[in-house]
Amino acid sequence: MENIEELLQGKIRRIGIAGHVNPDGDCIGSTTALFLYLRKNHPKIKVDLYLELPKQALRTLKGFGESRQTANEDHIYDLFFTCDVSSRDRIGVAGDLFEQANRTVCIDHHVSNPGFADVNHIVPDASSCAEVLTDLMALDKIDQDIAESLYTGIIHDSGVFQYSNTSPHTMRCAANLMEKGFDHNKLIDDSFNKRTFRQNRILGYALEKAEQAFDGQVVVSSISLEEMEEYEVTQQDLDMVVSQLRLTEGAEVAVFVYEKETGQFKVSLRSNSYFDVSEAAAVFGGGGHVHAAGCSGEGSADQVIARILSEIEKRLHG
Ligand code: AMP
Ligand code: MN
Ligand code: MN
């Protein structure tokens, strides 16, 4: 596929868009960008956006305010897009609307994505789904609001152009978007760098609790529901922890585990060089990218950590 317009041939009256569960900056950035782009450039088409609530800092993006947090399952869409969704079971909010649509389109960058839609445009080398979308949109049809959403997606998934998924092409896309004139400096601070006081406190606590395994090649930390309550935070306040653990000298893999419901854990994995965390996550039914992946686990935090560590140990180079 070369551009979004290819998909709009024929009678397209209604389009649905959804992101993934527990949406991050790339998910909110790419879905709102597509929503705004279709509405601006194809005003005859009715477009609905389905999103779970993200952390506060992402709710100010244009288009987010019009998103729906529940699905009316009666709707039949001519076209239904998912952005940044790595597998069918990770679509947020939309329920059966995806299956019911006449045609489905998956736009993504996860290496683990099996291609679950009718049309699959998956670019594993791209930093972000927002980068993939930038390439599918005509530059002269991107206004400042669309550019801001796309740029947000790129900076979140690339850690503001720091992670290994940042390519010269990522920078070119970002440069083209910057020329649309939004305040990039403020955007990076407000949506990516700034932490609430509580977010900083839980980050400090999780780092304090962290332990090393396998001669420091792996760094692990975890947060329980009880601890979240004590620090008055939710799971949306924990996204910095694994990124910081990864930066530990000598660590190849960072593991962060938090409790979603009693006995149900979310596992976040990051790696620095050779280790493919998406492969390790896949053993537990998860997925993601080579250097950033996730999965779920059941039992106690110690059991979940022990299982993941034994899988990691098999793959460490020593
Ligand atoms: P996270 O640790 O949640 O920030 O996720 C890191 C990357 O892995 C993101 O690109 C996620 O979309 C992906 N990911 C996280 N959890 C899963 C999962 N259970 N299944 C597939 N992909 C996942
Ligand atoms: Mn994402
Ligand atoms: Mn992404």
Coordinates of C-alpha atoms and ligand atoms in Angstrom, one line a residue:
M1 CA 0.0 0.0 0.0
E2 CA 1.3 3.4 -1.0
N3 CA -1.3 5.7 0.6
I4 CA -4.4 5.8 2.7
E5 CA -6.5 7.1 -0.3
E6 CA -6.1 3.7 -2.0
L7 CA -8.4 2.2 0.6
L8 CA -11.1 4.8 0.1
Q9 CA -12.1 3.9 -3.5
G10 CA -15.7 2.9 -4.0
K11 CA -18.6 3.6 -1.6
I12 CA -17.0 4.3 1.8
R13 CA -19.5 6.0 4.1
R14 CA -18.4 5.0 7.6
I15 CA -15.0 4.3 9.0
G16 CA -14.1 3.0 12.4
I17 CA -10.7 3.3 14.0
A18 CA -9.4 1.6 17.1
G19 CA -6.1 1.3 19.0
H20 CA -4.8 -1.2 21.5
V21 CA -5.6 -1.9 25.2
N22 CA -3.8 0.3 27.7
P23 CA -3.0 2.8 25.0
D24 CA 0.4 4.5 24.8
G25 CA 1.6 7.6 23.0
D26 CA 2.0 5.9 19.7
C27 CA -1.4 4.4 19.9
I28 CA -3.1 7.7 20.8
G29 CA -0.9 9.7 18.4
S30 CA -1.5 7.4 15.4
T31 CA -5.2 6.8 15.9
T32 CA -6.0 10.5 16.4
A33 CA -3.8 11.4 13.4
L34 CA -5.7 9.0 11.1
F35 CA -9.1 10.3 12.5
L36 CA -8.1 14.0 11.9
Y37 CA -6.7 13.2 8.5
L38 CA -9.8 11.4 7.3
R39 CA -12.1 14.0 8.7
K40 CA -10.1 16.9 7.2
N41 CA -9.5 15.4 3.7
H42 CA -12.6 13.2 3.3
P43 CA -15.3 15.2 5.0
K44 CA -18.2 13.1 3.5
I45 CA -17.0 10.0 5.3
K46 CA -18.3 9.6 8.9
V47 CA -15.4 8.5 11.1
D48 CA -15.6 7.1 14.6
L49 CA -12.6 6.6 16.9
Y50 CA -12.6 4.0 19.7
L51 CA -10.0 4.4 22.5
E52 CA -9.5 3.4 26.1
L53 CA -8.5 6.3 28.3
P54 CA -4.8 6.9 28.3
K55 CA -2.7 8.8 30.8
Q56 CA -3.7 12.4 31.3
A57 CA -0.8 13.9 29.3
L58 CA -2.1 12.2 26.1
R59 CA -5.7 13.4 26.4
T60 CA -5.0 16.9 25.1
L61 CA -4.2 15.7 21.5
K62 CA -6.8 17.0 19.1
G63 CA -9.3 14.3 18.1
F64 CA -9.0 12.5 21.4
G65 CA -11.9 14.5 22.8
E66 CA -14.2 13.0 20.2
S67 CA -13.2 9.4 20.8
R68 CA -15.6 6.9 22.2
Q69 CA -14.8 4.8 25.2
T70 CA -17.7 2.4 24.6
A71 CA -18.8 0.6 21.4
N72 CA -22.3 0.6 19.9
E73 CA -22.2 -2.9 18.5
D74 CA -25.0 -2.2 16.0
H75 CA -22.8 -0.2 13.7
I76 CA -21.5 -1.8 10.5
Y77 CA -18.5 0.0 9.2
D78 CA -17.4 0.0 5.5
L79 CA -13.8 0.1 6.7
F80 CA -12.3 -0.5 10.1
F81 CA -8.7 0.5 10.9
T82 CA -6.5 -0.7 13.8
C83 CA -3.4 1.3 14.5
D84 CA -0.5 0.1 16.6
V85 CA -2.4 -3.1 17.5
S86 CA -0.1 -6.2 17.5
S87 CA -2.8 -8.9 17.5
R88 CA -6.6 -9.2 17.3
D89 CA -7.0 -9.8 21.0
R90 CA -5.4 -6.5 21.8
I91 CA -7.9 -4.2 20.2
G92 CA -9.3 -1.8 22.8
V93 CA -13.0 -0.9 23.2
A94 CA -14.3 -1.8 19.7
G95 CA -15.6 -5.2 20.6
D96 CA -17.3 -7.0 17.7
L97 CA -17.2 -3.8 15.5
F98 CA -14.0 -5.0 13.9
E99 CA -15.3 -8.4 12.8
Q100 CA -18.6 -6.9 11.7
A101 CA -16.9 -4.4 9.3
N102 CA -17.1 -5.0 5.6
R103 CA -13.3 -4.6 5.3
T104 CA -10.6 -4.4 8.0
V105 CA -7.2 -2.7 7.8
C106 CA -4.3 -3.2 10.2
I107 CA -1.6 -0.5 10.2
D108 CA 1.3 -1.5 12.5
H109 CA 5.0 -1.9 13.2
H110 CA 5.1 -4.9 15.6
V111 CA 7.4 -7.7 14.4
S112 CA 5.1 -10.2 16.1
N113 CA 2.0 -9.1 14.3
P114 CA 0.5 -12.1 12.4
G115 CA -1.6 -9.8 10.1
F116 CA -5.1 -10.3 11.4
A117 CA -7.0 -8.0 9.1
D118 CA -8.1 -8.1 5.4
V119 CA -5.4 -5.6 4.5
N120 CA -2.2 -5.6 6.6
H121 CA 0.3 -2.9 6.3
I122 CA 3.0 -3.8 8.8
V123 CA 6.5 -2.2 8.7
P124 CA 8.6 -3.8 11.5
D125 CA 11.5 -1.5 10.8
A126 CA 9.5 1.6 11.5
S127 CA 10.0 3.3 14.9
S128 CA 6.3 3.6 15.4
C129 CA 2.9 3.2 13.9
A130 CA 2.9 7.0 13.5
E131 CA 5.9 6.8 11.3
V132 CA 4.1 4.2 9.1
L133 CA 1.1 6.4 8.9
T134 CA 3.2 9.5 8.0
D135 CA 4.4 7.6 5.0
L136 CA 0.9 6.7 4.0
M137 CA -0.4 10.3 4.2
A138 CA 0.2 13.0 1.6
L139 CA 2.3 15.7 3.2
D140 CA 0.3 18.5 1.8
K141 CA -2.9 17.0 3.4
I142 CA -1.3 17.0 6.9
D143 CA -2.2 20.0 9.0
Q144 CA -0.6 21.2 12.2
D145 CA -2.9 19.1 14.5
I146 CA -2.4 15.9 12.4
A147 CA 1.4 16.6 12.5
E148 CA 1.3 17.0 16.3
S149 CA -0.4 13.7 16.7
L150 CA 2.0 11.9 14.4
Y151 CA 5.0 13.5 16.1
T152 CA 3.7 12.4 19.5
G153 CA 3.5 8.8 18.3
I154 CA 7.0 8.9 16.9
I155 CA 8.6 10.5 20.0
H156 CA 6.9 8.1 22.4
D157 CA 7.9 4.9 20.7
S158 CA 11.5 6.1 19.9
G159 CA 12.1 7.7 23.3
V160 CA 12.5 11.0 21.6
F161 CA 14.8 9.6 18.9
Q162 CA 17.0 7.7 21.4
Y163 CA 16.0 4.0 20.9
S164 CA 17.6 1.7 18.3
N165 CA 14.3 1.9 16.3
T166 CA 15.2 5.5 15.3
S167 CA 16.4 5.5 11.7
P168 CA 17.4 8.4 9.3
H169 CA 13.9 7.9 7.8
T170 CA 12.3 8.5 11.3
M171 CA 14.2 11.8 11.5
R172 CA 13.1 12.8 8.0
C173 CA 9.5 12.1 8.9
A174 CA 9.8 14.0 12.1
A175 CA 11.5 16.9 10.2
N176 CA 8.6 17.1 7.7
L177 CA 6.1 17.1 10.6
M178 CA 8.0 19.8 12.5
E179 CA 7.7 22.1 9.5
K180 CA 4.0 22.2 10.1
G181 CA 4.8 24.5 13.0
F182 CA 3.6 23.1 16.3
D183 CA 5.6 23.7 19.5
H184 CA 7.7 20.6 19.5
N185 CA 9.7 21.5 22.5
K186 CA 6.6 21.9 24.6
L187 CA 5.0 18.8 23.2
I188 CA 8.1 16.7 24.1
D189 CA 8.1 18.1 27.7
D190 CA 4.3 17.9 28.3
S191 CA 3.6 14.5 26.7
F192 CA 6.9 12.7 27.3
N193 CA 9.2 14.1 29.9
K194 CA 7.0 15.5 32.6
R195 CA 6.1 13.3 35.5
T196 CA 3.6 14.0 38.3
F197 CA 5.0 14.0 41.8
R198 CA 3.4 10.6 42.4
Q199 CA 4.8 9.1 39.2
N200 CA 8.3 10.2 40.3
R201 CA 7.8 8.7 43.8
I202 CA 6.6 5.3 42.4
L203 CA 9.5 5.3 40.0
G204 CA 12.0 5.9 42.8
Y205 CA 10.4 3.1 44.8
A206 CA 10.5 0.6 42.0
L207 CA 14.1 1.4 41.3
E208 CA 14.9 1.0 45.0
K209 CA 13.2 -2.4 45.0
A210 CA 15.0 -3.6 41.8
E211 CA 17.2 -6.6 41.9
Q212 CA 19.9 -8.0 39.6
A213 CA 20.0 -11.6 38.2
F214 CA 22.5 -13.6 36.2
D215 CA 25.5 -11.4 37.1
G216 CA 23.6 -8.2 36.5
Q217 CA 22.7 -9.2 32.9
V218 CA 19.0 -8.9 34.0
V219 CA 17.5 -6.3 36.2
V220 CA 14.0 -6.9 37.7
S221 CA 11.5 -5.0 39.6
S222 CA 7.8 -5.3 40.4
I223 CA 4.9 -3.4 41.9
S224 CA 1.8 -4.9 43.5
L225 CA -1.7 -3.5 43.7
E226 CA -1.2 -2.8 47.4
E227 CA 1.9 -0.7 46.6
M228 CA 0.1 1.2 43.9
E229 CA -2.6 2.0 46.4
E230 CA -0.1 3.1 48.9
Y231 CA 1.5 5.5 46.4
E232 CA -1.9 6.5 45.0
V233 CA -1.0 5.6 41.4
T234 CA -2.5 3.5 38.6
Q235 CA -0.9 1.4 36.0
Q236 CA -0.7 4.4 33.7
D237 CA 1.8 5.9 36.1
L238 CA 4.3 3.1 35.7
D239 CA 5.5 3.4 32.1
M240 CA 8.9 4.9 33.0
V241 CA 10.1 2.1 35.3
V242 CA 11.2 -0.4 32.7
S243 CA 12.8 2.3 30.5
Q244 CA 15.0 3.3 33.5
L245 CA 15.8 -0.3 34.5
R246 CA 17.1 -0.9 31.0
L247 CA 19.7 1.8 31.4
T248 CA 21.4 -0.1 34.3
E249 CA 25.1 -0.6 33.5
G250 CA 25.7 -4.2 32.5
A251 CA 22.1 -5.1 32.0
E252 CA 21.0 -6.7 28.7
V253 CA 17.4 -7.3 29.8
A254 CA 15.1 -5.3 32.0
V255 CA 12.0 -6.9 33.4
F256 CA 9.2 -5.0 35.1
V257 CA 6.1 -6.7 36.5
Y258 CA 3.0 -5.1 37.9
E259 CA -0.3 -6.4 39.2
K260 CA -3.3 -5.6 37.1
E261 CA -5.8 -7.5 39.2
T262 CA -5.2 -9.8 42.1
G263 CA -3.0 -12.6 40.8
Q264 CA -2.9 -11.2 37.3
F265 CA 0.3 -9.5 36.2
K266 CA 1.5 -7.5 33.3
V267 CA 5.1 -8.1 32.3
S268 CA 7.2 -5.4 30.4
L269 CA 10.5 -6.5 28.8
R270 CA 13.2 -4.4 27.3
S271 CA 16.6 -5.3 26.0
N272 CA 19.7 -3.4 24.9
S273 CA 21.5 -5.3 22.2
Y274 CA 21.3 -9.0 21.0
F275 CA 18.4 -10.2 23.2
D276 CA 15.0 -10.6 21.4
V277 CA 12.4 -9.9 24.1
S278 CA 9.5 -10.4 21.7
E279 CA 10.5 -14.1 21.3
A280 CA 10.7 -14.5 25.1
A281 CA 7.3 -12.7 25.5
A282 CA 5.8 -15.0 22.8
V283 CA 6.5 -18.0 25.1
F284 CA 3.9 -16.5 27.4
G285 CA 1.4 -15.5 24.7
G286 CA 2.7 -12.0 24.4
G287 CA 4.7 -10.2 21.7
G288 CA 6.1 -6.8 20.6
H289 CA 9.4 -5.8 19.2
V290 CA 13.0 -7.1 19.4
H291 CA 13.9 -4.5 22.1
A292 CA 10.5 -3.9 23.7
A293 CA 7.8 -6.5 24.4
G294 CA 5.2 -7.5 26.9
C295 CA 3.1 -10.4 28.1
S296 CA 0.8 -11.4 31.0
G297 CA 1.3 -13.8 33.8
E298 CA -0.7 -15.4 36.6
G299 CA 0.1 -16.4 40.2
S300 CA 2.2 -14.5 42.6
A301 CA 4.7 -11.8 41.5
D302 CA 7.5 -14.1 42.5
Q303 CA 6.1 -17.0 40.4
V304 CA 5.6 -14.8 37.4
I305 CA 9.2 -13.4 37.7
A306 CA 10.7 -16.9 38.2
R307 CA 9.0 -18.2 35.0
I308 CA 10.1 -15.2 33.0
L309 CA 13.6 -15.4 34.3
S310 CA 14.0 -19.1 33.5
E311 CA 12.9 -18.3 29.9
I312 CA 15.3 -15.4 29.7
E313 CA 18.2 -17.5 31.1
K314 CA 18.0 -19.9 28.3
R315 CA 18.5 -17.1 25.8
L316 CA 21.3 -15.1 27.5
H317 CA 24.6 -15.4 25.8
G318 CA 26.5 -15.7 29.1
Ligands
AMP1 P1 5.0 -2.4 27.1 O1 5.9 -3.1 27.9 O2 3.5 -2.6 27.5 O3 5.3 -0.9 26.9 O4 5.0 -3.0 25.6 C1 6.2 -3.0 24.8 C2 5.8 -3.4 23.4 O5 5.3 -4.7 23.4 C3 4.6 -2.5 22.9 O6 4.9 -2.2 21.5 C4 3.4 -3.3 23.0 O7 2.5 -3.0 22.0 C5 3.9 -4.7 22.9 N1 3.2 -5.6 23.8 C6 3.0 -5.4 25.1 N2 2.3 -6.4 25.7 C7 2.0 -7.3 24.7 C8 1.2 -8.5 24.6 N3 0.6 -9.0 25.6 N4 1.0 -9.0 23.3 C9 1.6 -8.5 22.3 N5 2.4 -7.3 22.3 C10 2.5 -6.7 23.5
MN2 MN 1.7 1.0 21.5
MN3 MN 3.9 1.5 18.6

